[in-house]
Amino acid sequence: MSDAKFFAKGKAAELRMELKSDKKDKNFARRKTTLKRIVANMTMNNNEMVQLFSDILECMHLNSLEIKKMCFLYLINYCRVKPDLANKALPILLADIKDQSPLIRALALRTMSCVPLATYTQAIVDPLHKLLGDSDPYVRKTAAFGVAKLWAADSRLAEKSGLIEGVNQLLVDDNPTVVSAGLAALTDITDKSEGMKLAIGYQDASKLIKILPDCNEWSQTFILNALMSYTPQDPAEALLMAERLSPRLAHSNAAVILGTIKVILYLTHYVSDDAAIDMLVRRFGPPLITLLSKPYEIQYVALRNCFLILQQYPHILQSNVKVFFCKYNDPIYVKVAKLEIIFLLASEENMPEILRELREYASEIDVQFVRKAVRAIGKLAIKIEGSARDCIDTLLDLVATRVSYIVQEATVVIKNIFRKYPNRYESIIAVLCRNLDSLDEPEAKAAMVWIIGQYAGRIENSDELLDDFLFSFKEEAVEVQLALLTATVKLFVQRPAKGQELVLQVLKWATEETDNPDLRDRGYMYWRLLSSASGNPEITREVVMSDRPAVTVESDRLDEKTLEEMTLNIGSLVSIYMRSANQIFKGSKSKHLEPSPALRKAYSYGPTEDQQMNVDASSLMEQGEDDDTAAAFAGPNAFAAHGDLLSDE
Amino acid sequence: MSILALYITDINGQQLFEYPIADYCPTNKSIQVALRDCSPEDVILRLSTNELVFHKKQDALFFLVPCTATIPALVPLEFISHLIKVLHDYFQPPLTRQKIEKNFSTIMMLLNEMIEDGYPFVTEENALRDLVPYSDSISKYLKGATSSIKNLTSSTTSMQAISSADIGNPRSNVPWRRSNVKHNNNELYVDIHESLSVIIPALSPAQKMMNAIAADSNPSASAFYTVASTVPQVLPEPIVSIAHGSVYATTRLSGIPDIQIILSFGNRVLEGPAFHPCVRLARWRDHPGTLSFVPPDGKCCLLQYTISGVESGPIGGDLKIGLGASKDEFEVRIWSRVPKNVKFAENLRVELVYDGDRVQTIKGIRASSGEFNIEQKGTGIWRFPGKTPMGWSATLRGTMIVNEDLEPGEDGTVPQEFPKFIKISYDCMGMLVSGTKVESLKITSGKQGLMENAKPYKGVKYMTKGTDIVIRG
């Protein structure tokens, strides 16, 4: 049976002839074929088909499921265009709702609830009441969804009708599919409703978990989602629920796996026994690894959520870091997500293999990925002091390739290493100075200038190096100009004789010849400092060379509330973008932990909390990476940086 | 949280099929505009503050699913995968524009069952077969079954049976199995596939040099004179070697058969096994390795598992660079290991990946066997049609010609380019790289549905697919 010939020239008149023909039509075969042509034309937006409405009404009476299906599709499609004719179909549907076949009852009911006409909305209330108690489960589940649709069309009518209580009754149905359909309908309604909220008690939750294995995979995702509305009142109760949910982690549907993880993580907030929590979360490891064999899109979602879970519980996969190693043929979004996890799981023990791996990525073809790999190496030096030397050696090895973008990226991260470990590893400076020519990006230039200024006292020809950079001062980006200004002042403070001439020149440019207010302000600030404190160089030195806030990738962590919100939204966009729900969605209900006697103080758990809440602070510092003044401005941007560990910003 | 619509388009975004669900849903046109501006990283596309689009390319088609923003992302993503599986089941892969156009009304009715109120509902092929008959079905065994269902659906009396079977009424208790299954030839097949994913690291510079010297001085290793026993002196250990296994059962058994399969995994540890809903989890928990189930009719995936640290498979390879008089040649070598119950591998191909921006072409290609072609910028493919015997090897040598317009480095020369990676893929029947085995396979009950003294045919097949064997240069 082929539909292709159907749209050729489906003229309405011709199709009408076919439908009305008096010829013999055994089992309605001819009319079925004609209806298929009509549906095909309708799908292709052939608006001529709307003329056939009355002919379709006649076919609706035929006692064939297939014909009814097609007629009802037609009705739903054109009811808005021809409401009068659509209303004529209403008696047929109401009759079908009393049909002895459950499939036809369900079909008629579903069709009615899909027609957005007030007459239909009014007429469906009574049948819904009846069919919620139908003998056939297929009909009951259809009725549950019918109530949700009615509520969406006319919430006041639905609430007044008492139908919502009727759906509530379905939650104690014998049939798991009906229970989950009832739950789906209630969730749908309460999600959109201002006043109503889904609340599930212990008995209900326990029953839902019991029927979970008997439900199909989609019902399982729905029930899991609904279980987030259950608030445990007792730690033992929460633990028991989490234990009973654990077998769902062995499902083949990735949505079920992640949904289960979400509920178990949620329940751990109400469990008091740390060892038990540890047992629970350790079970997440293997299924998360299994998700990495799924299609790339699913892998990506899994990896982003994995990152979130590992922030809190890195130990569950710390010994498996290799499974996150990238293959060259992974798409870039998967590679970057894996790289972030590798960074997160790095420790002194696994550092040698991680560094070898990152070194490998740095020789790949994709420039974007290479840069992120180099950046990651630099950040590891800051994150894990014991491995800093190895990281730096790897970076130097990379600088030796003389590939311009690698050298620039390395320069940027090495600057941060100097900030973290002042006055160590200074031998690197010589290597960097040999590669000044390959710097053409503002960020890299500014980084190099900062290094020269900071170590002006120790770099033999620091004045010459700065002079070289100053040659193109007026063409530079503001970021570089600011860095040059500060570096020149530092040179002057440390080596007055060599810096005097340069500093006068730069201050003149900055105060007299620039249009940029930041540069001018800073120029004036130095100008006054140098002229007023001229009697006391020590004070000037103290101000200019003062200690800056320490660079760290650990000190700043997602604040408790944010991390809590993220984990309550595992699997949704919130957890993938790592942005708060109200930043992403308009007017969505934000999730939070409901208070109960069993609720732990949020996020007090964690074996080595201090080391393991790794959220990058350095990426936010890099935004205004103007070390000497900007630290205070990082505040408002703090959120943007979360999760973008290796961002280029 | 709901799915708003579903569109199927061709490669150019031309709409082939639409299935609107919500009253007001984003049009394909608006999605296409948004898609044009998105980067490949946007797995999920933001259409507006409250609308997302999930998209997937399959065969020559795009599947676009706009959803409300609060939906758990894996729901639409898994749904698209399921839909594609169902369409493959109904219309056979690959899906084409013609197949979609030919089957509008069937796809329409399928989606009507698969999505309920904007949420995935029934996606099991077996349940759908009951609800949406398809007369064009190629497989003979289903033809008989579907026609009988057609009769059922047009006569109202026996409809009760169907409707309770398909939504999991406890009375039937087998929601995933079609009702009234009858077969003349009763068969039960088990197929275990493992796809092997390996990363072999580059050699250290010192090792590379040793190998280069050896390769240049060893005449047996030059192209055209290969000897089976020549394997490189130093072979690095794989850093990652993972087998992803899938256990499929294909059953064509009448009635409601109960089956038990006992698997042995040697001493390997199964990471995160994932089961089909028909498998009794309690039985597995008490007897690891035992799959006990009432199967859906036809083919289904009973179990997926992951095993790490497996052998690197029957085909090995390496990549040497800096060979020849002017140190500008590379050599790729692959070999099959000494046979272990396996006679041959099939569909062997080796991908050479290099920097397409820097390399203009490859010259002086000498392959001891197989065919080498540059298929796209930055990728050359070396193919071996037909069967590849065990205990065999082949080499490919060549020189990459660097683009002339590249800027020379400090020393005034442009560095020579070599392949960055090679990727090997193949199919190997009759073996599983993890050593997994079916110990026993029996139909424990439900035989009464079978014909008198019928002996169902049973068979087990193994296959290892080398999908991602990456060797770094």
PDB file of C-alpha atoms in Angstrom, chain B residues 203-359:
ATOM      1  CA  LEU B 203      55.201   5.641  21.122  1.00  0.00           C
ATOM      2  CA  SER B 204      57.670   7.777  22.945  1.00  0.00           C
ATOM      3  CA  PRO B 205      60.139   9.572  20.644  1.00  0.00           C
ATOM      4  CA  ALA B 206      62.900   7.134  21.553  1.00  0.00           C
ATOM      5  CA  GLN B 207      60.755   4.137  20.730  1.00  0.00           C
ATOM      6  CA  LYS B 208      59.706   5.782  17.493  1.00  0.00           C
ATOM      7  CA  MET B 209      63.290   6.214  16.467  1.00  0.00           C
ATOM      8  CA  MET B 210      64.113   2.596  17.244  1.00  0.00           C
ATOM      9  CA  ASN B 211      61.203   1.425  15.166  1.00  0.00           C
ATOM     10  CA  ALA B 212      62.080   3.701  12.285  1.00  0.00           C
ATOM     11  CA  ILE B 213      65.614   2.375  12.160  1.00  0.00           C
ATOM     12  CA  ALA B 214      64.361  -1.170  12.293  1.00  0.00           C
ATOM     13  CA  ALA B 215      61.777  -0.568   9.584  1.00  0.00           C
ATOM     14  CA  ASP B 216      64.261   0.991   7.230  1.00  0.00           C
ATOM     15  CA  SER B 217      66.867  -1.674   7.715  1.00  0.00           C
ATOM     16  CA  ASN B 218      64.486  -4.589   7.582  1.00  0.00           C
ATOM     17  CA  PRO B 219      63.723  -5.379   3.964  1.00  0.00           C
ATOM     18  CA  SER B 220      60.904  -7.670   4.904  1.00  0.00           C
ATOM     19  CA  ALA B 221      58.968  -4.739   6.276  1.00  0.00           C
ATOM     20  CA  SER B 222      59.023  -2.675   3.115  1.00  0.00           C
ATOM     21  CA  ALA B 223      55.888  -2.580   1.042  1.00  0.00           C
ATOM     22  CA  PHE B 224      55.339  -5.515  -1.343  1.00  0.00           C
ATOM     23  CA  TYR B 225      57.429  -7.933   0.659  1.00  0.00           C
ATOM     24  CA  THR B 226      55.454  -8.501   3.783  1.00  0.00           C
ATOM     25  CA  VAL B 227      55.985 -11.458   5.961  1.00  0.00           C
ATOM     26  CA  ALA B 228      53.281 -12.537   8.319  1.00  0.00           C
ATOM     27  CA  SER B 229      55.510 -12.714  11.330  1.00  0.00           C
ATOM     28  CA  THR B 230      56.737  -9.147  11.147  1.00  0.00           C
ATOM     29  CA  VAL B 231      55.262  -7.220  13.990  1.00  0.00           C
ATOM     30  CA  PRO B 232      56.909  -4.117  15.348  1.00  0.00           C
ATOM     31  CA  GLN B 233      59.524  -4.389  17.994  1.00  0.00           C
ATOM     32  CA  VAL B 234      57.787  -2.163  20.478  1.00  0.00           C
ATOM     33  CA  LEU B 235      54.026  -2.211  20.814  1.00  0.00           C
ATOM     34  CA  PRO B 236      52.484   0.205  23.267  1.00  0.00           C
ATOM     35  CA  GLU B 237      49.801  -0.999  25.635  1.00  0.00           C
ATOM     36  CA  PRO B 238      46.330   0.334  24.893  1.00  0.00           C
ATOM     37  CA  ILE B 239      45.306   3.068  27.315  1.00  0.00           C
ATOM     38  CA  VAL B 240      41.635   2.330  26.819  1.00  0.00           C
ATOM     39  CA  SER B 241      40.093  -0.907  25.616  1.00  0.00           C
ATOM     40  CA  ILE B 242      36.408  -1.280  26.192  1.00  0.00           C
ATOM     41  CA  ALA B 243      33.916  -3.758  24.801  1.00  0.00           C
ATOM     42  CA  HIS B 244      30.297  -2.645  24.653  1.00  0.00           C
ATOM     43  CA  GLY B 245      28.212  -5.792  24.371  1.00  0.00           C
ATOM     44  CA  SER B 246      24.606  -6.332  23.336  1.00  0.00           C
ATOM     45  CA  VAL B 247      22.742  -9.602  23.726  1.00  0.00           C
ATOM     46  CA  TYR B 248      19.898  -9.927  21.220  1.00  0.00           C
ATOM     47  CA  ALA B 249      17.227 -12.583  21.157  1.00  0.00           C
ATOM     48  CA  THR B 250      15.264 -13.208  18.012  1.00  0.00           C
ATOM     49  CA  THR B 251      12.315 -15.377  18.852  1.00  0.00           C
ATOM     50  CA  ARG B 252       9.623 -16.675  16.582  1.00  0.00           C
ATOM     51  CA  LEU B 253       7.789 -18.861  19.041  1.00  0.00           C
ATOM     52  CA  SER B 254       4.058 -19.404  19.353  1.00  0.00           C
ATOM     53  CA  GLY B 255       2.216 -18.803  22.595  1.00  0.00           C
ATOM     54  CA  ILE B 256       3.955 -17.373  25.623  1.00  0.00           C
ATOM     55  CA  PRO B 257       7.362 -19.015  25.870  1.00  0.00           C
ATOM     56  CA  ASP B 258       9.577 -18.648  28.902  1.00  0.00           C
ATOM     57  CA  ILE B 259      13.276 -18.690  28.120  1.00  0.00           C
ATOM     58  CA  GLN B 260      16.457 -19.006  30.103  1.00  0.00           C
ATOM     59  CA  ILE B 261      19.894 -18.095  28.824  1.00  0.00           C
ATOM     60  CA  ILE B 262      22.977 -18.609  30.955  1.00  0.00           C
ATOM     61  CA  LEU B 263      25.940 -16.452  30.026  1.00  0.00           C
ATOM     62  CA  SER B 264      29.475 -16.702  31.278  1.00  0.00           C
ATOM     63  CA  PHE B 265      31.734 -13.712  31.281  1.00  0.00           C
ATOM     64  CA  GLY B 266      34.887 -15.464  32.452  1.00  0.00           C
ATOM     65  CA  ASN B 267      36.207 -13.494  35.374  1.00  0.00           C
ATOM     66  CA  ARG B 268      35.296 -10.195  33.845  1.00  0.00           C
ATOM     67  CA  VAL B 269      33.310  -7.581  35.665  1.00  0.00           C
ATOM     68  CA  LEU B 270      30.236  -6.276  33.924  1.00  0.00           C
ATOM     69  CA  GLU B 271      29.951  -2.539  34.293  1.00  0.00           C
ATOM     70  CA  GLY B 272      26.438  -1.180  34.425  1.00  0.00           C
ATOM     71  CA  PRO B 273      24.410  -3.899  32.752  1.00  0.00           C
ATOM     72  CA  ALA B 274      21.166  -2.540  31.297  1.00  0.00           C
ATOM     73  CA  PHE B 275      18.257  -4.874  30.717  1.00  0.00           C
ATOM     74  CA  HIS B 276      15.192  -5.108  28.557  1.00  0.00           C
ATOM     75  CA  PRO B 277      12.067  -4.852  30.750  1.00  0.00           C
ATOM     76  CA  CYS B 278      11.248  -8.503  30.023  1.00  0.00           C
ATOM     77  CA  VAL B 279      14.315  -9.771  31.897  1.00  0.00           C
ATOM     78  CA  ARG B 280      13.694 -10.818  35.499  1.00  0.00           C
ATOM     79  CA  LEU B 281      16.119  -8.717  37.474  1.00  0.00           C
ATOM     80  CA  ALA B 282      15.761 -10.720  40.676  1.00  0.00           C
ATOM     81  CA  ARG B 283      16.900 -13.885  38.910  1.00  0.00           C
ATOM     82  CA  TRP B 284      19.958 -12.095  37.565  1.00  0.00           C
ATOM     83  CA  ARG B 285      20.742 -10.705  40.987  1.00  0.00           C
ATOM     84  CA  ASP B 286      20.615 -14.132  42.605  1.00  0.00           C
ATOM     85  CA  HIS B 287      22.307 -15.931  39.709  1.00  0.00           C
ATOM     86  CA  PRO B 288      24.539 -13.463  37.877  1.00  0.00           C
ATOM     87  CA  GLY B 289      24.672 -14.353  34.203  1.00  0.00           C
ATOM     88  CA  THR B 290      21.199 -15.851  34.058  1.00  0.00           C
ATOM     89  CA  LEU B 291      18.720 -14.144  31.772  1.00  0.00           C
ATOM     90  CA  SER B 292      15.215 -15.391  32.416  1.00  0.00           C
ATOM     91  CA  PHE B 293      12.394 -13.841  30.422  1.00  0.00           C
ATOM     92  CA  VAL B 294       9.272 -14.048  28.297  1.00  0.00           C
ATOM     93  CA  PRO B 295      10.488 -12.391  25.090  1.00  0.00           C
ATOM     94  CA  PRO B 296       8.728  -9.950  22.824  1.00  0.00           C
ATOM     95  CA  ASP B 297       8.016 -11.542  19.469  1.00  0.00           C
ATOM     96  CA  GLY B 298      10.764 -10.855  16.956  1.00  0.00           C
ATOM     97  CA  LYS B 299      14.089  -9.276  17.769  1.00  0.00           C
ATOM     98  CA  CYS B 300      14.920  -7.481  20.981  1.00  0.00           C
ATOM     99  CA  CYS B 301      17.977  -6.404  22.880  1.00  0.00           C
ATOM    100  CA  LEU B 302      17.942  -8.258  26.207  1.00  0.00           C
ATOM    101  CA  LEU B 303      21.069  -6.895  27.764  1.00  0.00           C
ATOM    102  CA  GLN B 304      23.699  -4.275  27.166  1.00  0.00           C
ATOM    103  CA  TYR B 305      26.943  -4.330  29.080  1.00  0.00           C
ATOM    104  CA  THR B 306      30.369  -2.798  29.207  1.00  0.00           C
ATOM    105  CA  ILE B 307      33.606  -4.599  29.980  1.00  0.00           C
ATOM    106  CA  SER B 308      36.859  -2.661  30.287  1.00  0.00           C
ATOM    107  CA  GLY B 309      40.368  -3.882  29.910  1.00  0.00           C
ATOM    108  CA  VAL B 310      39.654  -6.471  27.221  1.00  0.00           C
ATOM    109  CA  GLU B 311      42.190  -7.696  24.668  1.00  0.00           C
ATOM    110  CA  SER B 312      42.786  -5.296  21.824  1.00  0.00           C
ATOM    111  CA  GLY B 313      41.104  -7.610  19.329  1.00  0.00           C
ATOM    112  CA  PRO B 314      42.047  -9.801  16.361  1.00  0.00           C
ATOM    113  CA  ILE B 315      43.392  -6.960  14.216  1.00  0.00           C
ATOM    114  CA  GLY B 316      46.386  -4.883  15.232  1.00  0.00           C
ATOM    115  CA  GLY B 317      48.155  -2.003  13.614  1.00  0.00           C
ATOM    116  CA  ASP B 318      50.803   0.637  13.965  1.00  0.00           C
ATOM    117  CA  LEU B 319      51.930   3.847  12.423  1.00  0.00           C
ATOM    118  CA  LYS B 320      55.532   4.830  11.836  1.00  0.00           C
ATOM    119  CA  ILE B 321      56.694   8.200  10.661  1.00  0.00           C
ATOM    120  CA  GLY B 322      59.896   9.817   9.485  1.00  0.00           C
ATOM    121  CA  LEU B 323      61.023   6.881   7.359  1.00  0.00           C
ATOM    122  CA  GLY B 324      62.972   6.757   4.103  1.00  0.00           C
ATOM    123  CA  ALA B 325      66.006   8.567   2.843  1.00  0.00           C
ATOM    124  CA  SER B 326      64.585  12.038   3.421  1.00  0.00           C
ATOM    125  CA  LYS B 327      62.707  11.032   6.592  1.00  0.00           C
ATOM    126  CA  ASP B 328      59.449  12.197   5.103  1.00  0.00           C
ATOM    127  CA  GLU B 329      57.621   8.899   4.636  1.00  0.00           C
ATOM    128  CA  PHE B 330      55.080   7.248   6.852  1.00  0.00           C
ATOM    129  CA  GLU B 331      54.132   3.627   7.055  1.00  0.00           C
ATOM    130  CA  VAL B 332      50.922   2.112   8.313  1.00  0.00           C
ATOM    131  CA  ARG B 333      50.948  -1.547   9.049  1.00  0.00           C
ATOM    132  CA  ILE B 334      48.103  -3.771  10.032  1.00  0.00           C
ATOM    133  CA  TRP B 335      48.047  -7.431  10.793  1.00  0.00           C
ATOM    134  CA  SER B 336      45.644 -10.072  11.940  1.00  0.00           C
ATOM    135  CA  ARG B 337      46.678 -12.198  14.853  1.00  0.00           C
ATOM    136  CA  VAL B 338      47.200 -15.920  14.845  1.00  0.00           C
ATOM    137  CA  PRO B 339      43.758 -17.556  14.528  1.00  0.00           C
ATOM    138  CA  LYS B 340      41.763 -18.380  17.606  1.00  0.00           C
ATOM    139  CA  ASN B 341      38.650 -20.201  16.379  1.00  0.00           C
ATOM    140  CA  VAL B 342      38.264 -17.487  13.815  1.00  0.00           C
ATOM    141  CA  LYS B 343      38.952 -17.838  10.126  1.00  0.00           C
ATOM    142  CA  PHE B 344      38.705 -14.297   8.874  1.00  0.00           C
ATOM    143  CA  ALA B 345      37.621 -10.718   9.435  1.00  0.00           C
ATOM    144  CA  GLU B 346      35.389  -8.748   7.073  1.00  0.00           C
ATOM    145  CA  ASN B 347      34.865  -5.153   6.012  1.00  0.00           C
ATOM    146  CA  LEU B 348      38.329  -4.243   7.174  1.00  0.00           C
ATOM    147  CA  ARG B 349      39.144  -0.612   6.635  1.00  0.00           C
ATOM    148  CA  VAL B 350      41.767   1.742   7.939  1.00  0.00           C
ATOM    149  CA  GLU B 351      41.194   5.461   8.147  1.00  0.00           C
ATOM    150  CA  LEU B 352      44.165   7.792   8.009  1.00  0.00           C
ATOM    151  CA  VAL B 353      43.492  11.130   9.620  1.00  0.00           C
ATOM    152  CA  TYR B 354      45.763  14.098   8.935  1.00  0.00           C
ATOM    153  CA  ASP B 355      45.636  17.854   8.995  1.00  0.00           C
ATOM    154  CA  GLY B 356      43.680  18.658   5.846  1.00  0.00           C
ATOM    155  CA  ASP B 357      44.585  22.329   6.047  1.00  0.00           C
ATOM    156  CA  ARG B 358      48.293  21.691   5.898  1.00  0.00           C
ATOM    157  CA  VAL B 359      48.450  18.657   3.669  1.00  0.00           C
TER     158      VAL B 359
END
